[in-house]
Amino acid sequence: MTDNTVSKFFPRKIVRNQEQIEIQVAKNRVILVQANAGAAKTTTLSLRIGEALANHVPPEKILALTFTSAAREVIRARLIELGVNYKIVNEIQISTFEEFSQKILLSIEGEVEGGSVRQIAHTRQAKPYALQALNHVAQQYAQKFDFLQIETHNLAIAQFLEAQLKLKAMMVLDPYFDLDEIENVFSVWGVTATEYLTAIEYERIRRGKKDSPVFRAEFDATYDLAQYLLAYPGIEQHLPEYRLVVCDELHDLNEAAFCILSKLIAAERKCYFVGAGDEHQVIHATLGASRQFLETRFKATFPNLKHLPLTITYRHGPHLAYAMREFTGKRIESFLSKQTDIHLLSYDAQPHSAAQTVIASLEKWMADGNSLDQCAILMRDRDQSIEIENALRIAKLAYKTPAMASYLQWDEVLFLRGVMAIILNDLSSIKSYEVRNGVLDALAIFGDLRIPDGDLERAKYTVAKNPELIFDFSKKYIYQSALPHVRVLADVLSDLSDLGPEMKAADMLARVVDRMNLRAVARRVFLRPYDASVVEKAITGLLSFAREVDVSLAEFALILNDAETFATRQREKNVVTLDVVANVKGKEFDHVIIPRMEMKVFPNPLFDTLDERHLFYVAATRTKTRLTLLVPADDAKRSPFINAMKLAQFKAEANKAVARNTVTAEPPPSAAARQYLKVPFHEKDHAKALGARFDMARKAWYVEPGVDIKAFYAWI
C-alpha cells in the first residue's frame, strides 16, 4: 500500500502515513479508530471525507459530528487545508450533536402554537425552573427523607444543573424510580439523592402537562431526540439518509449521543461510519462519557466493526511517546525528530517548596530562550492554585486562568473577603464591580442568609455599585437577622469588629473558620464529597497564606486586592497558563508542568484509579517540547504514575528513534505524485481530451503519475 496508488483523494501539504491511508480507503461499513493523543484524528477523518467526495459521494450525503463548536470548526478548516474546495465544504453537514438534534427535532415536532420550543441560552434563565423543582422536592420529600439537603442559593442551583446534565447524558432519569433505592444513587451515578429527585421534577416542569417540551437548555435537544428514538418505533424515519458519517473525539461519547449515532448508522441504512477516539482520554469530568462505548458497546451493537489504529503521534517526540507507551500498555510511536524532554524536579517538605520549584522550572524555560505563552501549569486540583499564584505574583511572572478562576474569586475566598470588608467597613478597596457582586453572593451562600432571590439581586446591584453601603447590607441581613445560624455570624463579626483592623489577619480568619465551622458549611454547600474536599483545602491554604505574611487585617485585605489586580491584568504576551487538567483536554502547549505528583494528590483517592490514570495521560500528552513533573524528595511519597512510565528503561531506544527520525523526518517528494492543473472552464474539454482527469473533492483537473506533462505546461 502506497500513498500514490490506493486512494482517489490526494491531500495538499501533508504526507500521509500508512495507518492514515488504510483508514481513508477501508471498505468496512463501521470503523472504530483507536487513536493516541496527538495522532491527527481530525486530519484522518477529513481524509476519509475527501475520499468519499473523490468517489462521487454527494457532499450533502456526508455528516461530520463533533461534541463542541470549536471541534466543528477545526474539521471545516482541516478539510480546506487538505485541498477540499470550500464550496463543497459548505455543502457538507458539519455539526455538533446538539445542533444536529435541534434540526431533527424541528422535523419531528413541527411548529408549536406561538412558535418553536423556547431555547434557553444561559444558565441563569433555567434558574427559576430549578428553584421550582427544588421547592417541590422539599415539599414532597423533605419529611420522608431526613438526609436530603435542600439548598436554593446560586451555587446549589449551579451544582444541580451540572448534575442533571450528567443524568440526562447517561439516560438514567426515571420518573418511576424506586424511592427505596434513593440513598444508592450517589454510588451508582455520582449524584446526590437531592439532585436526582430534583432532576426528575425539573424534567416534569420542562416537559409540561402534555409531555411536550416547554423549553430547552444546554444538551436538552440531544436528550430529547434520544428519548424520542427510544420511545417511538419508526421515529428514526426523520433522520436523514447519509452515505458517510464521521465522528471526532469519540471518547466523549455518552449514552444519549450513542443512541442517536447508532440509529443514524444502523445496518439497514447502508451508511458507512468512521469514528476516532482515545479510550485513555475518557475522564470523569466529561459529560456522561464512559470508556464502555469504545471498549464494549460499539462491538455489541456493530459486531462486524473494524478496529484500526492511529499510533503515530505528531505532537511530541519519542521520549514522551515511549513513556506513555509504558504507562498505558498500548503501541505509541513518534516519527518527530525532536526530543521531548521529561524532567523530574523534586521538592522537599518545606512550606511552598513545590511552588518555588514551579517558579524555577519557568525561569529555566525562559533562560533557554522560550516564552511563557506556550507554557502551562496543569494541576490535579484547584486548591494547589493558592501557593502557585502567590509564588507567580512574587516572582512577577504573569499568568492567566482561562477556565478556572483565580483563587481570589472562589466562593469560599470571596466569603472571607466579604467578612473582612464588613469588619473594615470597606468594600470599595475591591475595585471590580463583578467581584463585589460575587462577595455578596458568597456572604449569602456561606452565611446562609436566606435572602429572597429578588431582594438579593437588588441588594447585590445596589451595594456593588455603591460599596459604601456594605454596612447597611450587613446590618439588615446579618446583624438584625433572627435566624439562629445567622446570629452565629453576627456574633463573630461583632466580636472581631471590637478588636479593630490592626488585629492579625491570620487570627481573625482562623476565628471565623472555627466559630462558623466553615469546613462543615463547605460540606453542606458543596454537595459532592470531592468538591467539598477541595474547598476545605482552599480554606486551609488561605489561612496558611495569612499566617505566612503575618500582617494586620487591613494590610491583608490590601494584599489580596493587589494580588487580584495582578492576576486579572490584561496582558497580550509572555503569560503562563494556570489550569486544572480536566479543563485542557484537546489543547496543547510547548511546555507542561504538573505540580505535586505525590501519593493522595495525583492520583486523588476519591476517584477511580483508572480514571486518574486517564487524567494523568491527558495532562502529560498536552506537551510538545518539555514535560516537567514535580515529585517529592522522599521516593516513598511519589505518585505511582512516575514508576509506571519506566523512564530509565527506554532512554536508549528513544535516542535511537530521534536519530532515525532526523534522517527520515523530511521524506523526498514522490516521483509518482499527481500533478494538479489550473484549467479555465472554457478549456476543460481540451484538457480532458489530452488525458487530464477531474478531482471531485478539489474541483480541479490533474494528470496521473507517469503521464508526460509536456502537453499540460500551460496549466501547471
mmCIF file with all atom_site columns, N, CA and C in Angstrom, residues 385-421:
data_model
loop_
_atom_site.group_PDB
_atom_site.id
_atom_site.type_symbol
_atom_site.label_atom_id
_atom_site.label_alt_id
_atom_site.label_comp_id
_atom_site.label_asym_id
_atom_site.label_entity_id
_atom_site.label_seq_id
_atom_site.pdbx_PDB_ins_code
_atom_site.Cartn_x
_atom_site.Cartn_y
_atom_site.Cartn_z
_atom_site.occupancy
_atom_site.B_iso_or_equiv
_atom_site.pdbx_formal_charge
_atom_site.auth_seq_id
_atom_site.auth_comp_id
_atom_site.auth_asym_id
_atom_site.auth_atom_id
_atom_site.pdbx_PDB_model_num
ATOM 1   N N  . SER A 1 385 ? -3.692  25.990 43.516 1.00 0.00 ? 385 SER A N  1
ATOM 2   C CA . SER A 1 385 ? -3.512  27.283 42.853 1.00 0.00 ? 385 SER A CA 1
ATOM 3   C C  . SER A 1 385 ? -3.074  28.375 43.819 1.00 0.00 ? 385 SER A C  1
ATOM 4   N N  . ILE A 1 386 ? -3.464  28.293 45.082 1.00 0.00 ? 386 ILE A N  1
ATOM 5   C CA . ILE A 1 386 ? -3.188  29.398 46.012 1.00 0.00 ? 386 ILE A CA 1
ATOM 6   C C  . ILE A 1 386 ? -1.695  29.651 46.141 1.00 0.00 ? 386 ILE A C  1
ATOM 7   N N  . GLU A 1 387 ? -0.939  28.622 46.474 1.00 0.00 ? 387 GLU A N  1
ATOM 8   C CA . GLU A 1 387 ? 0.503   28.851 46.668 1.00 0.00 ? 387 GLU A CA 1
ATOM 9   C C  . GLU A 1 387 ? 1.196   29.125 45.331 1.00 0.00 ? 387 GLU A C  1
ATOM 10  N N  . ILE A 1 388 ? 0.709   28.543 44.243 1.00 0.00 ? 388 ILE A N  1
ATOM 11  C CA . ILE A 1 388 ? 1.347   28.780 42.952 1.00 0.00 ? 388 ILE A CA 1
ATOM 12  C C  . ILE A 1 388 ? 1.073   30.201 42.476 1.00 0.00 ? 388 ILE A C  1
ATOM 13  N N  . GLU A 1 389 ? -0.165  30.677 42.606 1.00 0.00 ? 389 GLU A N  1
ATOM 14  C CA . GLU A 1 389 ? -0.476  32.056 42.201 1.00 0.00 ? 389 GLU A CA 1
ATOM 15  C C  . GLU A 1 389 ? 0.333   33.060 43.013 1.00 0.00 ? 389 GLU A C  1
ATOM 16  N N  . ASN A 1 390 ? 0.433   32.823 44.306 1.00 0.00 ? 390 ASN A N  1
ATOM 17  C CA . ASN A 1 390 ? 1.207   33.746 45.142 1.00 0.00 ? 390 ASN A CA 1
ATOM 18  C C  . ASN A 1 390 ? 2.673   33.750 44.735 1.00 0.00 ? 390 ASN A C  1
ATOM 19  N N  . ALA A 1 391 ? 3.218   32.575 44.426 1.00 0.00 ? 391 ALA A N  1
ATOM 20  C CA . ALA A 1 391 ? 4.618   32.489 44.017 1.00 0.00 ? 391 ALA A CA 1
ATOM 21  C C  . ALA A 1 391 ? 4.831   33.186 42.669 1.00 0.00 ? 391 ALA A C  1
ATOM 22  N N  . LEU A 1 392 ? 3.891   33.029 41.749 1.00 0.00 ? 392 LEU A N  1
ATOM 23  C CA . LEU A 1 392 ? 3.992   33.699 40.446 1.00 0.00 ? 392 LEU A CA 1
ATOM 24  C C  . LEU A 1 392 ? 3.964   35.218 40.609 1.00 0.00 ? 392 LEU A C  1
ATOM 25  N N  . ARG A 1 393 ? 3.090   35.693 41.505 1.00 0.00 ? 393 ARG A N  1
ATOM 26  C CA . ARG A 1 393 ? 2.984   37.137 41.719 1.00 0.00 ? 393 ARG A CA 1
ATOM 27  C C  . ARG A 1 393 ? 4.273   37.685 42.320 1.00 0.00 ? 393 ARG A C  1
ATOM 28  N N  . ILE A 1 394 ? 4.818   36.999 43.304 1.00 0.00 ? 394 ILE A N  1
ATOM 29  C CA . ILE A 1 394 ? 6.060   37.461 43.938 1.00 0.00 ? 394 ILE A CA 1
ATOM 30  C C  . ILE A 1 394 ? 7.205   37.476 42.926 1.00 0.00 ? 394 ILE A C  1
ATOM 31  N N  . ALA A 1 395 ? 7.216   36.448 42.027 1.00 0.00 ? 395 ALA A N  1
ATOM 32  C CA . ALA A 1 395 ? 8.267   36.367 41.013 1.00 0.00 ? 395 ALA A CA 1
ATOM 33  C C  . ALA A 1 395 ? 7.999   37.280 39.824 1.00 0.00 ? 395 ALA A C  1
ATOM 34  N N  . LYS A 1 396 ? 6.838   37.967 39.862 1.00 0.00 ? 396 LYS A N  1
ATOM 35  C CA . LYS A 1 396 ? 6.437   38.869 38.781 1.00 0.00 ? 396 LYS A CA 1
ATOM 36  C C  . LYS A 1 396 ? 6.338   38.146 37.436 1.00 0.00 ? 396 LYS A C  1
ATOM 37  N N  . LEU A 1 397 ? 5.802   36.920 37.487 1.00 0.00 ? 397 LEU A N  1
ATOM 38  C CA . LEU A 1 397 ? 5.555   36.144 36.279 1.00 0.00 ? 397 LEU A CA 1
ATOM 39  C C  . LEU A 1 397 ? 4.057   36.178 35.990 1.00 0.00 ? 397 LEU A C  1
ATOM 40  N N  . ALA A 1 398 ? 3.687   36.780 34.891 1.00 0.00 ? 398 ALA A N  1
ATOM 41  C CA . ALA A 1 398 ? 2.268   36.946 34.561 1.00 0.00 ? 398 ALA A CA 1
ATOM 42  C C  . ALA A 1 398 ? 1.632   35.595 34.252 1.00 0.00 ? 398 ALA A C  1
ATOM 43  N N  . TYR A 1 399 ? 0.362   35.450 34.631 1.00 0.00 ? 399 TYR A N  1
ATOM 44  C CA . TYR A 1 399 ? -0.348  34.206 34.389 1.00 0.00 ? 399 TYR A CA 1
ATOM 45  C C  . TYR A 1 399 ? -1.805  34.496 34.062 1.00 0.00 ? 399 TYR A C  1
ATOM 46  N N  . LYS A 1 400 ? -2.457  33.494 33.478 1.00 0.00 ? 400 LYS A N  1
ATOM 47  C CA . LYS A 1 400 ? -3.891  33.590 33.191 1.00 0.00 ? 400 LYS A CA 1
ATOM 48  C C  . LYS A 1 400 ? -4.554  32.285 33.612 1.00 0.00 ? 400 LYS A C  1
ATOM 49  N N  . THR A 1 401 ? -5.814  32.391 34.004 1.00 0.00 ? 401 THR A N  1
ATOM 50  C CA . THR A 1 401 ? -6.595  31.222 34.418 1.00 0.00 ? 401 THR A CA 1
ATOM 51  C C  . THR A 1 401 ? -7.835  31.171 33.524 1.00 0.00 ? 401 THR A C  1
ATOM 52  N N  . PRO A 1 402 ? -7.702  30.700 32.277 1.00 0.00 ? 402 PRO A N  1
ATOM 53  C CA . PRO A 1 402 ? -8.782  30.842 31.296 1.00 0.00 ? 402 PRO A CA 1
ATOM 54  C C  . PRO A 1 402 ? -10.081 30.154 31.663 1.00 0.00 ? 402 PRO A C  1
ATOM 55  N N  . ALA A 1 403 ? -10.010 28.944 32.221 1.00 0.00 ? 403 ALA A N  1
ATOM 56  C CA . ALA A 1 403 ? -11.242 28.214 32.565 1.00 0.00 ? 403 ALA A CA 1
ATOM 57  C C  . ALA A 1 403 ? -11.473 28.174 34.067 1.00 0.00 ? 403 ALA A C  1
ATOM 58  N N  . MET A 1 404 ? -10.421 28.199 34.816 1.00 0.00 ? 404 MET A N  1
ATOM 59  C CA . MET A 1 404 ? -10.502 28.149 36.277 1.00 0.00 ? 404 MET A CA 1
ATOM 60  C C  . MET A 1 404 ? -10.213 29.545 36.818 1.00 0.00 ? 404 MET A C  1
ATOM 61  N N  . ALA A 1 405 ? -11.139 30.143 37.528 1.00 0.00 ? 405 ALA A N  1
ATOM 62  C CA . ALA A 1 405 ? -10.925 31.486 38.061 1.00 0.00 ? 405 ALA A CA 1
ATOM 63  C C  . ALA A 1 405 ? -9.767  31.500 39.053 1.00 0.00 ? 405 ALA A C  1
ATOM 64  N N  . SER A 1 406 ? -9.138  32.655 39.192 1.00 0.00 ? 406 SER A N  1
ATOM 65  C CA . SER A 1 406 ? -8.119  32.830 40.223 1.00 0.00 ? 406 SER A CA 1
ATOM 66  C C  . SER A 1 406 ? -8.706  32.506 41.594 1.00 0.00 ? 406 SER A C  1
ATOM 67  N N  . TYR A 1 407 ? -7.868  32.008 42.499 1.00 0.00 ? 407 TYR A N  1
ATOM 68  C CA . TYR A 1 407 ? -8.361  31.637 43.834 1.00 0.00 ? 407 TYR A CA 1
ATOM 69  C C  . TYR A 1 407 ? -9.017  32.810 44.552 1.00 0.00 ? 407 TYR A C  1
ATOM 70  N N  . LEU A 1 408 ? -8.654  34.018 44.170 1.00 0.00 ? 408 LEU A N  1
ATOM 71  C CA . LEU A 1 408 ? -9.212  35.204 44.812 1.00 0.00 ? 408 LEU A CA 1
ATOM 72  C C  . LEU A 1 408 ? -10.695 35.390 44.481 1.00 0.00 ? 408 LEU A C  1
ATOM 73  N N  . GLN A 1 409 ? -11.191 34.634 43.493 1.00 0.00 ? 409 GLN A N  1
ATOM 74  C CA . GLN A 1 409 ? -12.592 34.748 43.093 1.00 0.00 ? 409 GLN A CA 1
ATOM 75  C C  . GLN A 1 409 ? -13.375 33.466 43.360 1.00 0.00 ? 409 GLN A C  1
ATOM 76  N N  . TRP A 1 410 ? -12.804 32.531 44.109 1.00 0.00 ? 410 TRP A N  1
ATOM 77  C CA . TRP A 1 410 ? -13.554 31.351 44.512 1.00 0.00 ? 410 TRP A CA 1
ATOM 78  C C  . TRP A 1 410 ? -14.559 31.747 45.590 1.00 0.00 ? 410 TRP A C  1
ATOM 79  N N  . ASP A 1 411 ? -15.671 31.059 45.626 1.00 0.00 ? 411 ASP A N  1
ATOM 80  C CA . ASP A 1 411 ? -16.748 31.440 46.544 1.00 0.00 ? 411 ASP A CA 1
ATOM 81  C C  . ASP A 1 411 ? -16.306 31.446 48.005 1.00 0.00 ? 411 ASP A C  1
ATOM 82  N N  . GLU A 1 412 ? -15.552 30.429 48.409 1.00 0.00 ? 412 GLU A N  1
ATOM 83  C CA . GLU A 1 412 ? -15.141 30.349 49.806 1.00 0.00 ? 412 GLU A CA 1
ATOM 84  C C  . GLU A 1 412 ? -14.194 31.484 50.177 1.00 0.00 ? 412 GLU A C  1
ATOM 85  N N  . VAL A 1 413 ? -13.342 31.898 49.222 1.00 0.00 ? 413 VAL A N  1
ATOM 86  C CA . VAL A 1 413 ? -12.421 33.011 49.467 1.00 0.00 ? 413 VAL A CA 1
ATOM 87  C C  . VAL A 1 413 ? -13.184 34.331 49.444 1.00 0.00 ? 413 VAL A C  1
ATOM 88  N N  . LEU A 1 414 ? -14.130 34.461 48.531 1.00 0.00 ? 414 LEU A N  1
ATOM 89  C CA . LEU A 1 414 ? -14.942 35.680 48.483 1.00 0.00 ? 414 LEU A CA 1
ATOM 90  C C  . LEU A 1 414 ? -15.738 35.869 49.769 1.00 0.00 ? 414 LEU A C  1
ATOM 91  N N  . PHE A 1 415 ? -16.187 34.763 50.366 1.00 0.00 ? 415 PHE A N  1
ATOM 92  C CA . PHE A 1 415 ? -16.893 34.881 51.646 1.00 0.00 ? 415 PHE A CA 1
ATOM 93  C C  . PHE A 1 415 ? -15.980 35.492 52.706 1.00 0.00 ? 415 PHE A C  1
ATOM 94  N N  . LEU A 1 416 ? -14.769 34.986 52.826 1.00 0.00 ? 416 LEU A N  1
ATOM 95  C CA . LEU A 1 416 ? -13.841 35.516 53.825 1.00 0.00 ? 416 LEU A CA 1
ATOM 96  C C  . LEU A 1 416 ? -13.438 36.954 53.497 1.00 0.00 ? 416 LEU A C  1
ATOM 97  N N  . ARG A 1 417 ? -13.343 37.286 52.228 1.00 0.00 ? 417 ARG A N  1
ATOM 98  C CA . ARG A 1 417 ? -13.071 38.678 51.851 1.00 0.00 ? 417 ARG A CA 1
ATOM 99  C C  . ARG A 1 417 ? -14.261 39.563 52.207 1.00 0.00 ? 417 ARG A C  1
ATOM 100 N N  . GLY A 1 418 ? -15.471 39.003 52.099 1.00 0.00 ? 418 GLY A N  1
ATOM 101 C CA . GLY A 1 418 ? -16.660 39.755 52.500 1.00 0.00 ? 418 GLY A CA 1
ATOM 102 C C  . GLY A 1 418 ? -16.688 40.010 53.993 1.00 0.00 ? 418 GLY A C  1
ATOM 103 N N  . VAL A 1 419 ? -16.320 38.996 54.773 1.00 0.00 ? 419 VAL A N  1
ATOM 104 C CA . VAL A 1 419 ? -16.239 39.170 56.229 1.00 0.00 ? 419 VAL A CA 1
ATOM 105 C C  . VAL A 1 419 ? -15.238 40.273 56.561 1.00 0.00 ? 419 VAL A C  1
ATOM 106 N N  . MET A 1 420 ? -14.090 40.258 55.905 1.00 0.00 ? 420 MET A N  1
ATOM 107 C CA . MET A 1 420 ? -13.081 41.290 56.132 1.00 0.00 ? 420 MET A CA 1
ATOM 108 C C  . MET A 1 420 ? -13.624 42.673 55.765 1.00 0.00 ? 420 MET A C  1
ATOM 109 N N  . ALA A 1 421 ? -14.362 42.750 54.643 1.00 0.00 ? 421 ALA A N  1
ATOM 110 C CA . ALA A 1 421 ? -14.909 44.039 54.207 1.00 0.00 ? 421 ALA A CA 1
ATOM 111 C C  . ALA A 1 421 ? -15.904 44.585 55.223 1.00 0.00 ? 421 ALA A C  1
#
